[in-house]
Amino acid sequence: MSKHFITFRDITADECAFLFTRTAKLKAERQRNQYMRPHLGGRPVGLFFAKPSTRTRVSFECAINELGGHAVVLQLKDTQFSRGEPLSHSARVLSRYLSALVIRTFDENELVELSKWGSIPVVNALTDLHHPCQVLADIFTLTEHLNGRPLEKQLVAWIGDGNNMANTWIEAAAVLGFSLNLACPEGHDPNKEILKRGIRDNPGIKLMRSPAEAVTGAGAVNTDVIFSMGQQGEPDQKFSDFRDYQVNSALMAKAAPGAIFMHCLPAHPGEEVTDEVLESPASVIFDEAENRLHVQKALLEYLIPAL
Ligand code: CP
Ligand code: NVA
């Protein structure tokens, strides 16, 4: 049976540690200009997008190429997915061609359905509910700044929308055991079931209303856009709900000394975060983006065994 990466709960803490060791090695090799590995042996990996993407598309395409495979990039409108072909059929058809399917779409159930019917690994490249590849790269980035200090002793703060990224940070905290303070405006909480299960597994996960309280003692402060993809039609009421949830220098000053600032990008400077924070020495946003590539190479190697 194929192993999938649809939610962060699809991996264990041990698997995560293994992936991070591998990521560090692949990153160091690439920094020495050793790009190519023969792991995929020419095999194709599908990249399917029903929403826009810059980082995910480019980092996965580079990762597949550098692992000796090739990417077959599909946009929703160009495929029979857009004309309603049953997912049970598409999954079995694509499994005859591809060695894995990386997919970005709206409804997470589509990934579950594809994973049930197909015979290849399904990787979540973002849904309305989760973004596990991003959080895997983000936590690898965080560990790079810990200088050997244990991750499970860390407090991470999430400020802003209880969106797909917030849900995934909750699951990562549940799997890896670090503490997580989420400050979300009322009415914009993370998914109820994900939060409930997260707190059951890790009582160090806390939902609160005050950003100042959430960042106190935090070694990493995280935020994301106010309007995620597909939510652009929501009323401007949302901006006023988020008025007191901007990550700015005053808020960063309340975090632990040396705290880093994290954002999955794309950012909207002046909305969820100030340009000053994005451009500050605390900001690791471009390391997070770079690490998408290295972490995804490790992940693909793991999910698609060598020939
Ligand atoms: N962070 C992220 O997933 O970026 P893209 O939407 O550009 O892929
Ligand atoms: N929450 C954002 C993340 C983008 C990478 C969105 O879903 O649009």
PDB file of C-alpha atoms and ligand atoms in Angstrom:
ATOM      1  CA  MET A   1       0.000   0.000   0.000  1.00  0.00           C
ATOM      2  CA  SER A   2       1.259   3.484  -0.824  1.00  0.00           C
ATOM      3  CA  LYS A   3       2.118   5.907   1.927  1.00  0.00           C
ATOM      4  CA  HIS A   4       0.504   9.325   1.545  1.00  0.00           C
ATOM      5  CA  PHE A   5       1.181  12.786   2.957  1.00  0.00           C
ATOM      6  CA  ILE A   6      -2.260  14.362   3.126  1.00  0.00           C
ATOM      7  CA  THR A   7      -2.121  15.684   6.670  1.00  0.00           C
ATOM      8  CA  PHE A   8       0.775  16.187   9.075  1.00  0.00           C
ATOM      9  CA  ARG A   9      -0.654  13.280  11.069  1.00  0.00           C
ATOM     10  CA  ASP A  10       0.358  10.957   8.230  1.00  0.00           C
ATOM     11  CA  ILE A  11       3.908  10.995   9.637  1.00  0.00           C
ATOM     12  CA  THR A  12       5.265  10.172  13.093  1.00  0.00           C
ATOM     13  CA  ALA A  13       7.805  12.156  15.098  1.00  0.00           C
ATOM     14  CA  ASP A  14      10.449   9.543  14.165  1.00  0.00           C
ATOM     15  CA  GLU A  15       9.641   9.844  10.465  1.00  0.00           C
ATOM     16  CA  CYS A  16       9.838  13.620  10.760  1.00  0.00           C
ATOM     17  CA  ALA A  17      13.268  13.366  12.410  1.00  0.00           C
ATOM     18  CA  PHE A  18      14.393  11.030   9.613  1.00  0.00           C
ATOM     19  CA  LEU A  19      13.111  13.464   6.955  1.00  0.00           C
ATOM     20  CA  PHE A  20      14.884  16.403   8.622  1.00  0.00           C
ATOM     21  CA  THR A  21      18.209  14.542   8.758  1.00  0.00           C
ATOM     22  CA  ARG A  22      17.826  13.733   5.073  1.00  0.00           C
ATOM     23  CA  THR A  23      16.759  17.334   4.297  1.00  0.00           C
ATOM     24  CA  ALA A  24      19.884  18.741   5.971  1.00  0.00           C
ATOM     25  CA  LYS A  25      22.056  16.411   3.886  1.00  0.00           C
ATOM     26  CA  LEU A  26      20.299  17.257   0.610  1.00  0.00           C
ATOM     27  CA  LYS A  27      20.489  20.982   1.413  1.00  0.00           C
ATOM     28  CA  ALA A  28      24.214  20.789   2.166  1.00  0.00           C
ATOM     29  CA  GLU A  29      24.830  18.855  -1.070  1.00  0.00           C
ATOM     30  CA  ARG A  30      22.961  21.437  -3.131  1.00  0.00           C
ATOM     31  CA  GLN A  31      24.924  24.228  -1.467  1.00  0.00           C
ATOM     32  CA  ARG A  32      28.053  22.427  -2.716  1.00  0.00           C
ATOM     33  CA  ASN A  33      26.482  22.466  -6.207  1.00  0.00           C
ATOM     34  CA  GLN A  34      25.697  18.752  -6.100  1.00  0.00           C
ATOM     35  CA  TYR A  35      22.220  18.983  -7.543  1.00  0.00           C
ATOM     36  CA  MET A  36      21.446  15.667  -9.142  1.00  0.00           C
ATOM     37  CA  ARG A  37      20.531  12.306  -7.619  1.00  0.00           C
ATOM     38  CA  PRO A  38      19.310   9.310  -9.603  1.00  0.00           C
ATOM     39  CA  HIS A  39      16.639   8.284  -7.063  1.00  0.00           C
ATOM     40  CA  LEU A  40      13.555   8.563  -9.307  1.00  0.00           C
ATOM     41  CA  GLY A  41      15.279   6.918 -12.282  1.00  0.00           C
ATOM     42  CA  GLY A  42      13.353   8.956 -14.866  1.00  0.00           C
ATOM     43  CA  ARG A  43       9.945   8.315 -13.299  1.00  0.00           C
ATOM     44  CA  PRO A  44       7.198  10.929 -13.686  1.00  0.00           C
ATOM     45  CA  VAL A  45       5.482  12.708 -10.785  1.00  0.00           C
ATOM     46  CA  GLY A  46       2.210  14.575 -11.339  1.00  0.00           C
ATOM     47  CA  LEU A  47       1.736  18.127 -10.047  1.00  0.00           C
ATOM     48  CA  PHE A  48      -1.917  19.141 -10.144  1.00  0.00           C
ATOM     49  CA  PHE A  49      -3.120  22.675  -9.379  1.00  0.00           C
ATOM     50  CA  ALA A  50      -6.682  23.860  -8.945  1.00  0.00           C
ATOM     51  CA  LYS A  51      -5.404  27.064  -7.250  1.00  0.00           C
ATOM     52  CA  PRO A  52      -2.494  29.404  -8.111  1.00  0.00           C
ATOM     53  CA  SER A  53       1.033  28.683  -6.868  1.00  0.00           C
ATOM     54  CA  THR A  54       4.577  30.017  -7.164  1.00  0.00           C
ATOM     55  CA  ARG A  55       6.630  28.303  -4.431  1.00  0.00           C
ATOM     56  CA  THR A  56       4.906  24.924  -4.438  1.00  0.00           C
ATOM     57  CA  ARG A  57       4.931  24.595  -8.214  1.00  0.00           C
ATOM     58  CA  VAL A  58       8.570  25.642  -8.682  1.00  0.00           C
ATOM     59  CA  SER A  59      10.004  23.878  -5.618  1.00  0.00           C
ATOM     60  CA  PHE A  60       8.306  20.571  -6.460  1.00  0.00           C
ATOM     61  CA  GLU A  61       9.263  20.810 -10.131  1.00  0.00           C
ATOM     62  CA  CYS A  62      12.915  21.436  -9.184  1.00  0.00           C
ATOM     63  CA  ALA A  63      12.802  18.700  -6.526  1.00  0.00           C
ATOM     64  CA  ILE A  64      11.485  16.101  -8.987  1.00  0.00           C
ATOM     65  CA  ASN A  65      14.024  17.101 -11.610  1.00  0.00           C
ATOM     66  CA  GLU A  66      16.924  17.003  -9.139  1.00  0.00           C
ATOM     67  CA  LEU A  67      15.857  13.537  -7.991  1.00  0.00           C
ATOM     68  CA  GLY A  68      16.180  12.291 -11.548  1.00  0.00           C
ATOM     69  CA  GLY A  69      12.475  12.269 -12.382  1.00  0.00           C
ATOM     70  CA  HIS A  70      10.279  14.559 -14.403  1.00  0.00           C
ATOM     71  CA  ALA A  71       7.256  16.626 -13.459  1.00  0.00           C
ATOM     72  CA  VAL A  72       3.959  16.397 -15.339  1.00  0.00           C
ATOM     73  CA  VAL A  73       2.237  19.671 -14.480  1.00  0.00           C
ATOM     74  CA  LEU A  74      -1.542  19.806 -14.781  1.00  0.00           C
ATOM     75  CA  GLN A  75      -3.820  22.804 -14.311  1.00  0.00           C
ATOM     76  CA  LEU A  76      -7.427  22.035 -13.385  1.00  0.00           C
ATOM     77  CA  LYS A  77      -8.976  23.739 -16.411  1.00  0.00           C
ATOM     78  CA  ASP A  78      -6.892  21.678 -18.849  1.00  0.00           C
ATOM     79  CA  THR A  79      -7.987  18.315 -17.466  1.00  0.00           C
ATOM     80  CA  GLN A  80     -11.126  16.188 -17.385  1.00  0.00           C
ATOM     81  CA  PHE A  81     -11.224  16.853 -13.615  1.00  0.00           C
ATOM     82  CA  SER A  82     -12.819  20.174 -14.574  1.00  0.00           C
ATOM     83  CA  ARG A  83     -15.538  18.329 -16.526  1.00  0.00           C
ATOM     84  CA  GLY A  84     -16.415  16.095 -13.607  1.00  0.00           C
ATOM     85  CA  GLU A  85     -14.687  12.814 -14.471  1.00  0.00           C
ATOM     86  CA  PRO A  86     -15.135  10.590 -11.398  1.00  0.00           C
ATOM     87  CA  LEU A  87     -12.139  10.783  -9.072  1.00  0.00           C
ATOM     88  CA  SER A  88     -12.268   6.988  -8.763  1.00  0.00           C
ATOM     89  CA  HIS A  89     -11.515   6.797 -12.501  1.00  0.00           C
ATOM     90  CA  SER A  90      -8.921   9.599 -12.583  1.00  0.00           C
ATOM     91  CA  ALA A  91      -7.055   8.013  -9.660  1.00  0.00           C
ATOM     92  CA  ARG A  92      -6.715   4.664 -11.411  1.00  0.00           C
ATOM     93  CA  VAL A  93      -5.832   6.241 -14.766  1.00  0.00           C
ATOM     94  CA  LEU A  94      -3.109   8.483 -13.294  1.00  0.00           C
ATOM     95  CA  SER A  95      -1.712   5.565 -11.263  1.00  0.00           C
ATOM     96  CA  ARG A  96      -0.971   3.811 -14.569  1.00  0.00           C
ATOM     97  CA  TYR A  97       1.337   6.677 -15.622  1.00  0.00           C
ATOM     98  CA  LEU A  98       2.708   8.441 -12.555  1.00  0.00           C
ATOM     99  CA  SER A  99       4.767   7.393  -9.545  1.00  0.00           C
ATOM    100  CA  ALA A 100       3.128   9.965  -7.226  1.00  0.00           C
ATOM    101  CA  LEU A 101       0.529  12.722  -7.411  1.00  0.00           C
ATOM    102  CA  VAL A 102       1.101  16.086  -5.727  1.00  0.00           C
ATOM    103  CA  ILE A 103      -2.165  17.989  -5.645  1.00  0.00           C
ATOM    104  CA  ARG A 104      -3.419  21.452  -4.655  1.00  0.00           C
ATOM    105  CA  THR A 105      -7.161  21.831  -4.542  1.00  0.00           C
ATOM    106  CA  PHE A 106     -10.054  23.133  -2.440  1.00  0.00           C
ATOM    107  CA  ASP A 107     -11.723  20.089  -0.916  1.00  0.00           C
ATOM    108  CA  GLU A 108      -9.467  17.765   1.025  1.00  0.00           C
ATOM    109  CA  ASN A 109     -11.901  14.873   0.533  1.00  0.00           C
ATOM    110  CA  GLU A 110     -10.767  14.774  -3.091  1.00  0.00           C
ATOM    111  CA  LEU A 111      -7.261  13.791  -1.956  1.00  0.00           C
ATOM    112  CA  VAL A 112      -8.644  11.122   0.341  1.00  0.00           C
ATOM    113  CA  GLU A 113     -10.743   9.772  -2.533  1.00  0.00           C
ATOM    114  CA  LEU A 114      -7.760   9.778  -4.923  1.00  0.00           C
ATOM    115  CA  SER A 115      -5.600   8.008  -2.323  1.00  0.00           C
ATOM    116  CA  LYS A 116      -8.281   5.323  -1.843  1.00  0.00           C
ATOM    117  CA  TRP A 117      -8.713   4.527  -5.522  1.00  0.00           C
ATOM    118  CA  GLY A 118      -5.182   5.048  -6.797  1.00  0.00           C
ATOM    119  CA  SER A 119      -2.080   2.989  -6.152  1.00  0.00           C
ATOM    120  CA  ILE A 120       0.467   5.837  -5.910  1.00  0.00           C
ATOM    121  CA  PRO A 121       1.364   8.219  -3.034  1.00  0.00           C
ATOM    122  CA  VAL A 122      -0.829  11.328  -2.831  1.00  0.00           C
ATOM    123  CA  VAL A 123       0.850  14.478  -1.482  1.00  0.00           C
ATOM    124  CA  ASN A 124      -1.174  17.454  -0.274  1.00  0.00           C
ATOM    125  CA  ALA A 125       0.148  20.651  -1.875  1.00  0.00           C
ATOM    126  CA  LEU A 126      -2.527  22.718  -0.011  1.00  0.00           C
ATOM    127  CA  THR A 127      -6.244  22.371   0.487  1.00  0.00           C
ATOM    128  CA  ASP A 128      -8.737  24.573   2.311  1.00  0.00           C
ATOM    129  CA  LEU A 129      -7.978  22.474   5.401  1.00  0.00           C
ATOM    130  CA  HIS A 130      -4.216  21.775   5.393  1.00  0.00           C
ATOM    131  CA  HIS A 131      -0.801  22.704   3.996  1.00  0.00           C
ATOM    132  CA  PRO A 132       1.525  19.989   5.372  1.00  0.00           C
ATOM    133  CA  CYS A 133       4.474  20.427   2.974  1.00  0.00           C
ATOM    134  CA  GLN A 134       4.730  24.074   4.017  1.00  0.00           C
ATOM    135  CA  VAL A 135       4.635  23.315   7.733  1.00  0.00           C
ATOM    136  CA  LEU A 136       7.203  20.537   7.302  1.00  0.00           C
ATOM    137  CA  ALA A 137       9.546  23.090   5.694  1.00  0.00           C
ATOM    138  CA  ASP A 138       8.690  25.686   8.332  1.00  0.00           C
ATOM    139  CA  ILE A 139       9.517  23.372  11.220  1.00  0.00           C
ATOM    140  CA  PHE A 140      12.753  22.346   9.532  1.00  0.00           C
ATOM    141  CA  THR A 141      13.532  26.087   9.278  1.00  0.00           C
ATOM    142  CA  LEU A 142      12.713  26.550  12.949  1.00  0.00           C
ATOM    143  CA  THR A 143      15.064  23.699  13.911  1.00  0.00           C
ATOM    144  CA  GLU A 144      17.863  25.391  11.938  1.00  0.00           C
ATOM    145  CA  HIS A 145      17.540  28.322  14.355  1.00  0.00           C
ATOM    146  CA  LEU A 146      17.435  26.248  17.533  1.00  0.00           C
ATOM    147  CA  ASN A 147      21.162  25.489  17.612  1.00  0.00           C
ATOM    148  CA  GLY A 148      20.541  22.026  18.980  1.00  0.00           C
ATOM    149  CA  ARG A 149      17.895  23.069  21.548  1.00  0.00           C
ATOM    150  CA  PRO A 150      15.005  20.559  21.598  1.00  0.00           C
ATOM    151  CA  LEU A 151      11.990  21.399  19.435  1.00  0.00           C
ATOM    152  CA  GLU A 152       9.547  19.985  21.994  1.00  0.00           C
ATOM    153  CA  LYS A 153      10.624  22.690  24.506  1.00  0.00           C
ATOM    154  CA  GLN A 154       9.718  25.454  22.043  1.00  0.00           C
ATOM    155  CA  LEU A 155       6.689  27.731  22.172  1.00  0.00           C
ATOM    156  CA  VAL A 156       5.402  28.793  18.741  1.00  0.00           C
ATOM    157  CA  ALA A 157       2.827  31.580  18.354  1.00  0.00           C
ATOM    158  CA  TRP A 158       0.247  31.698  15.588  1.00  0.00           C
ATOM    159  CA  ILE A 159      -1.362  35.130  15.094  1.00  0.00           C
ATOM    160  CA  GLY A 160      -4.335  35.653  12.783  1.00  0.00           C
ATOM    161  CA  ASP A 161      -6.658  33.487  10.751  1.00  0.00           C
ATOM    162  CA  GLY A 162      -7.470  29.940  11.877  1.00  0.00           C
ATOM    163  CA  ASN A 163      -6.894  28.752   8.317  1.00  0.00           C
ATOM    164  CA  ASN A 164      -5.247  25.772   6.576  1.00  0.00           C
ATOM    165  CA  MET A 165      -1.814  26.796   7.911  1.00  0.00           C
ATOM    166  CA  ALA A 166      -3.095  27.172  11.489  1.00  0.00           C
ATOM    167  CA  ASN A 167      -4.798  23.752  11.296  1.00  0.00           C
ATOM    168  CA  THR A 168      -1.558  22.190  10.084  1.00  0.00           C
ATOM    169  CA  TRP A 169       0.526  23.831  12.821  1.00  0.00           C
ATOM    170  CA  ILE A 170      -1.918  22.321  15.335  1.00  0.00           C
ATOM    171  CA  GLU A 171      -1.414  18.852  13.861  1.00  0.00           C
ATOM    172  CA  ALA A 172       2.364  19.333  13.779  1.00  0.00           C
ATOM    173  CA  ALA A 173       2.350  20.357  17.452  1.00  0.00           C
ATOM    174  CA  ALA A 174       0.263  17.270  18.245  1.00  0.00           C
ATOM    175  CA  VAL A 175       2.744  14.992  16.432  1.00  0.00           C
ATOM    176  CA  LEU A 176       5.982  16.687  17.540  1.00  0.00           C
ATOM    177  CA  GLY A 177       5.061  17.868  21.046  1.00  0.00           C
ATOM    178  CA  PHE A 178       6.048  21.561  20.986  1.00  0.00           C
ATOM    179  CA  SER A 179       3.768  24.199  22.564  1.00  0.00           C
ATOM    180  CA  LEU A 180       1.562  26.334  20.338  1.00  0.00           C
ATOM    181  CA  ASN A 181      -0.357  29.495  21.270  1.00  0.00           C
ATOM    182  CA  LEU A 182      -2.932  30.492  18.671  1.00  0.00           C
ATOM    183  CA  ALA A 183      -4.398  34.002  18.829  1.00  0.00           C
ATOM    184  CA  CYS A 184      -7.300  34.176  16.371  1.00  0.00           C
ATOM    185  CA  PRO A 185     -10.054  36.792  16.256  1.00  0.00           C
ATOM    186  CA  GLU A 186     -13.472  35.558  17.366  1.00  0.00           C
ATOM    187  CA  GLY A 187     -15.252  33.883  14.463  1.00  0.00           C
ATOM    188  CA  HIS A 188     -11.969  32.936  12.768  1.00  0.00           C
ATOM    189  CA  ASP A 189     -10.912  29.947  14.857  1.00  0.00           C
ATOM    190  CA  PRO A 190      -9.136  26.892  13.443  1.00  0.00           C
ATOM    191  CA  ASN A 191     -11.148  23.811  12.483  1.00  0.00           C
ATOM    192  CA  LYS A 192     -12.975  22.632  15.651  1.00  0.00           C
ATOM    193  CA  GLU A 193     -12.270  18.908  15.238  1.00  0.00           C
ATOM    194  CA  ILE A 194      -8.585  19.448  14.449  1.00  0.00           C
ATOM    195  CA  LEU A 195      -8.215  21.732  17.483  1.00  0.00           C
ATOM    196  CA  LYS A 196     -10.063  19.373  19.821  1.00  0.00           C
ATOM    197  CA  ARG A 197      -7.979  16.379  18.756  1.00  0.00           C
ATOM    198  CA  GLY A 198      -4.790  18.473  18.876  1.00  0.00           C
ATOM    199  CA  ILE A 199      -5.410  19.609  22.473  1.00  0.00           C
ATOM    200  CA  ARG A 200      -6.311  16.037  23.472  1.00  0.00           C
ATOM    201  CA  ASP A 201      -2.912  14.846  22.194  1.00  0.00           C
ATOM    202  CA  ASN A 202      -0.918  17.893  23.317  1.00  0.00           C
ATOM    203  CA  PRO A 203      -2.319  20.104  26.123  1.00  0.00           C
ATOM    204  CA  GLY A 204       0.411  22.624  25.216  1.00  0.00           C
ATOM    205  CA  ILE A 205      -1.807  23.758  22.282  1.00  0.00           C
ATOM    206  CA  LYS A 206      -3.875  26.775  23.364  1.00  0.00           C
ATOM    207  CA  LEU A 207      -6.409  28.998  21.603  1.00  0.00           C
ATOM    208  CA  MET A 208      -6.644  32.562  22.946  1.00  0.00           C
ATOM    209  CA  ARG A 209      -7.796  35.974  21.759  1.00  0.00           C
ATOM    210  CA  SER A 210      -4.832  38.164  22.779  1.00  0.00           C
ATOM    211  CA  PRO A 211      -1.859  38.328  20.346  1.00  0.00           C
ATOM    212  CA  ALA A 212       0.297  39.862  23.125  1.00  0.00           C
ATOM    213  CA  GLU A 213      -0.448  36.903  25.404  1.00  0.00           C
ATOM    214  CA  ALA A 214       0.191  34.429  22.569  1.00  0.00           C
ATOM    215  CA  VAL A 215       3.656  35.753  21.696  1.00  0.00           C
ATOM    216  CA  THR A 216       4.898  36.110  25.272  1.00  0.00           C
ATOM    217  CA  GLY A 217       7.820  33.702  25.607  1.00  0.00           C
ATOM    218  CA  ALA A 218       7.460  32.440  22.012  1.00  0.00           C
ATOM    219  CA  GLY A 219      10.616  31.586  20.059  1.00  0.00           C
ATOM    220  CA  ALA A 220       8.765  31.828  16.725  1.00  0.00           C
ATOM    221  CA  VAL A 221       5.925  34.112  15.670  1.00  0.00           C
ATOM    222  CA  ASN A 222       3.883  32.976  12.703  1.00  0.00           C
ATOM    223  CA  THR A 223       1.145  34.561  10.633  1.00  0.00           C
ATOM    224  CA  ASP A 224      -0.560  34.238   7.243  1.00  0.00           C
ATOM    225  CA  VAL A 225      -2.813  36.271   4.969  1.00  0.00           C
ATOM    226  CA  ILE A 226      -6.224  37.430   6.168  1.00  0.00           C
ATOM    227  CA  PHE A 227      -7.904  36.147   2.990  1.00  0.00           C
ATOM    228  CA  SER A 228      -6.775  32.716   1.847  1.00  0.00           C
ATOM    229  CA  MET A 229      -7.188  31.569  -1.747  1.00  0.00           C
ATOM    230  CA  GLY A 230     -10.838  31.013  -2.503  1.00  0.00           C
ATOM    231  CA  GLN A 231     -11.974  33.393   0.269  1.00  0.00           C
ATOM    232  CA  GLN A 232     -11.524  36.595  -1.740  1.00  0.00           C
ATOM    233  CA  GLY A 233     -15.299  37.033  -1.860  1.00  0.00           C
ATOM    234  CA  GLU A 234     -15.652  37.327   1.931  1.00  0.00           C
ATOM    235  CA  PRO A 235     -16.896  40.712   3.208  1.00  0.00           C
ATOM    236  CA  ASP A 236     -14.538  43.487   4.302  1.00  0.00           C
ATOM    237  CA  GLN A 237     -15.850  42.866   7.828  1.00  0.00           C
ATOM    238  CA  LYS A 238     -12.931  40.441   8.022  1.00  0.00           C
ATOM    239  CA  PHE A 239     -10.410  43.304   7.843  1.00  0.00           C
ATOM    240  CA  SER A 240     -11.990  44.979  10.836  1.00  0.00           C
ATOM    241  CA  ASP A 241     -12.063  41.670  12.754  1.00  0.00           C
ATOM    242  CA  PHE A 242      -8.281  41.440  12.206  1.00  0.00           C
ATOM    243  CA  ARG A 243      -7.488  45.068  13.141  1.00  0.00           C
ATOM    244  CA  ASP A 244      -5.676  44.099  16.366  1.00  0.00           C
ATOM    245  CA  TYR A 245      -3.977  41.003  14.911  1.00  0.00           C
ATOM    246  CA  GLN A 246      -1.223  42.540  12.790  1.00  0.00           C
ATOM    247  CA  VAL A 247       2.307  41.289  13.504  1.00  0.00           C
ATOM    248  CA  ASN A 248       4.327  44.483  13.939  1.00  0.00           C
ATOM    249  CA  SER A 249       7.553  45.424  15.718  1.00  0.00           C
ATOM    250  CA  ALA A 250       5.726  46.185  18.967  1.00  0.00           C
ATOM    251  CA  LEU A 251       4.255  42.665  18.996  1.00  0.00           C
ATOM    252  CA  MET A 252       7.581  41.035  18.028  1.00  0.00           C
ATOM    253  CA  ALA A 253       9.230  42.876  20.952  1.00  0.00           C
ATOM    254  CA  LYS A 254       6.981  40.924  23.356  1.00  0.00           C
ATOM    255  CA  ALA A 255       8.241  37.547  22.052  1.00  0.00           C
ATOM    256  CA  ALA A 256      11.252  35.708  23.528  1.00  0.00           C
ATOM    257  CA  PRO A 257      14.670  37.323  22.902  1.00  0.00           C
ATOM    258  CA  GLY A 258      15.953  36.197  19.481  1.00  0.00           C
ATOM    259  CA  ALA A 259      12.470  35.080  18.333  1.00  0.00           C
ATOM    260  CA  ILE A 260      12.110  34.481  14.607  1.00  0.00           C
ATOM    261  CA  PHE A 261       9.263  35.693  12.394  1.00  0.00           C
ATOM    262  CA  MET A 262       7.674  33.160  10.020  1.00  0.00           C
ATOM    263  CA  HIS A 263       5.221  33.443   7.102  1.00  0.00           C
ATOM    264  CA  CYS A 264       4.507  30.840   4.437  1.00  0.00           C
ATOM    265  CA  LEU A 265       4.151  33.589   1.787  1.00  0.00           C
ATOM    266  CA  PRO A 266       2.725  35.145  -0.270  1.00  0.00           C
ATOM    267  CA  ALA A 267       2.384  38.003   2.254  1.00  0.00           C
ATOM    268  CA  HIS A 268       0.281  41.140   2.077  1.00  0.00           C
ATOM    269  CA  PRO A 269       2.595  43.744   3.661  1.00  0.00           C
ATOM    270  CA  GLY A 270       0.653  46.260   5.717  1.00  0.00           C
ATOM    271  CA  GLU A 271      -2.230  43.828   6.345  1.00  0.00           C
ATOM    272  CA  GLU A 272      -1.387  40.773   8.484  1.00  0.00           C
ATOM    273  CA  VAL A 273       2.243  41.908   8.978  1.00  0.00           C
ATOM    274  CA  THR A 274       4.221  45.101   8.556  1.00  0.00           C
ATOM    275  CA  ASP A 275       6.958  45.460   5.966  1.00  0.00           C
ATOM    276  CA  GLU A 276       9.294  46.329   8.847  1.00  0.00           C
ATOM    277  CA  VAL A 277       8.830  42.859  10.380  1.00  0.00           C
ATOM    278  CA  LEU A 278       9.012  41.071   7.003  1.00  0.00           C
ATOM    279  CA  GLU A 279      12.353  42.773   6.270  1.00  0.00           C
ATOM    280  CA  SER A 280      13.741  42.571   9.819  1.00  0.00           C
ATOM    281  CA  PRO A 281      16.691  40.353  10.836  1.00  0.00           C
ATOM    282  CA  ALA A 282      14.175  38.169  12.735  1.00  0.00           C
ATOM    283  CA  SER A 283      12.411  37.266   9.492  1.00  0.00           C
ATOM    284  CA  VAL A 284      13.179  33.798   8.070  1.00  0.00           C
ATOM    285  CA  ILE A 285      10.583  33.938   5.287  1.00  0.00           C
ATOM    286  CA  PHE A 286      12.982  33.245   2.417  1.00  0.00           C
ATOM    287  CA  ASP A 287      14.640  30.377   4.308  1.00  0.00           C
ATOM    288  CA  GLU A 288      11.173  28.846   4.687  1.00  0.00           C
ATOM    289  CA  ALA A 289      10.616  29.201   0.934  1.00  0.00           C
ATOM    290  CA  GLU A 290      14.021  27.678   0.122  1.00  0.00           C
ATOM    291  CA  ASN A 291      13.495  24.809   2.534  1.00  0.00           C
ATOM    292  CA  ARG A 292      10.328  23.783   0.687  1.00  0.00           C
ATOM    293  CA  LEU A 293      12.644  22.425  -2.014  1.00  0.00           C
ATOM    294  CA  HIS A 294      14.970  20.486   0.291  1.00  0.00           C
ATOM    295  CA  VAL A 295      12.226  19.051   2.503  1.00  0.00           C
ATOM    296  CA  GLN A 296      10.149  17.963  -0.503  1.00  0.00           C
ATOM    297  CA  LYS A 297      13.152  16.166  -1.995  1.00  0.00           C
ATOM    298  CA  ALA A 298      13.472  14.202   1.251  1.00  0.00           C
ATOM    299  CA  LEU A 299       9.727  13.561   1.281  1.00  0.00           C
ATOM    300  CA  LEU A 300       9.570  12.319  -2.323  1.00  0.00           C
ATOM    301  CA  GLU A 301      12.575  10.054  -1.770  1.00  0.00           C
ATOM    302  CA  TYR A 302      10.766   8.609   1.251  1.00  0.00           C
ATOM    303  CA  LEU A 303       7.362   8.150  -0.377  1.00  0.00           C
ATOM    304  CA  ILE A 304       8.662   6.813  -3.704  1.00  0.00           C
ATOM    305  CA  PRO A 305      11.096   3.982  -3.009  1.00  0.00           C
ATOM    306  CA  ALA A 306      14.179   3.725  -5.255  1.00  0.00           C
ATOM    307  CA  LEU A 307      13.886   1.293  -8.161  1.00  0.00           C
TER     308      LEU A 307
HETATM  309  N1   CP B   1       3.589  29.033   0.420  1.00  0.00           N
HETATM  310  C1   CP B   1       3.071  28.542  -0.713  1.00  0.00           C
HETATM  311  O1   CP B   1       2.516  27.431  -0.767  1.00  0.00           O
HETATM  312  O2   CP B   1       3.227  29.356  -1.785  1.00  0.00           O
HETATM  313  P1   CP B   1       2.573  29.178  -3.223  1.00  0.00           P
HETATM  314  O3   CP B   1       1.094  29.438  -3.088  1.00  0.00           O
HETATM  315  O4   CP B   1       3.258  30.200  -4.065  1.00  0.00           O
HETATM  316  O5   CP B   1       2.822  27.787  -3.715  1.00  0.00           O
HETATM  317  N1  NVA B   2      -3.564  30.311   3.749  1.00  0.00           N
HETATM  318  C1  NVA B   2      -3.032  30.616   2.453  1.00  0.00           C
HETATM  319  C2  NVA B   2      -1.723  29.910   2.254  1.00  0.00           C
HETATM  320  C3  NVA B   2      -1.063  30.192   0.929  1.00  0.00           C
HETATM  321  C4  NVA B   2       0.201  29.431   0.727  1.00  0.00           C
HETATM  322  C5  NVA B   2      -4.024  30.220   1.378  1.00  0.00           C
HETATM  323  O1  NVA B   2      -4.627  29.140   1.494  1.00  0.00           O
HETATM  324  O2  NVA B   2      -4.196  30.975   0.445  1.00  0.00           O
END
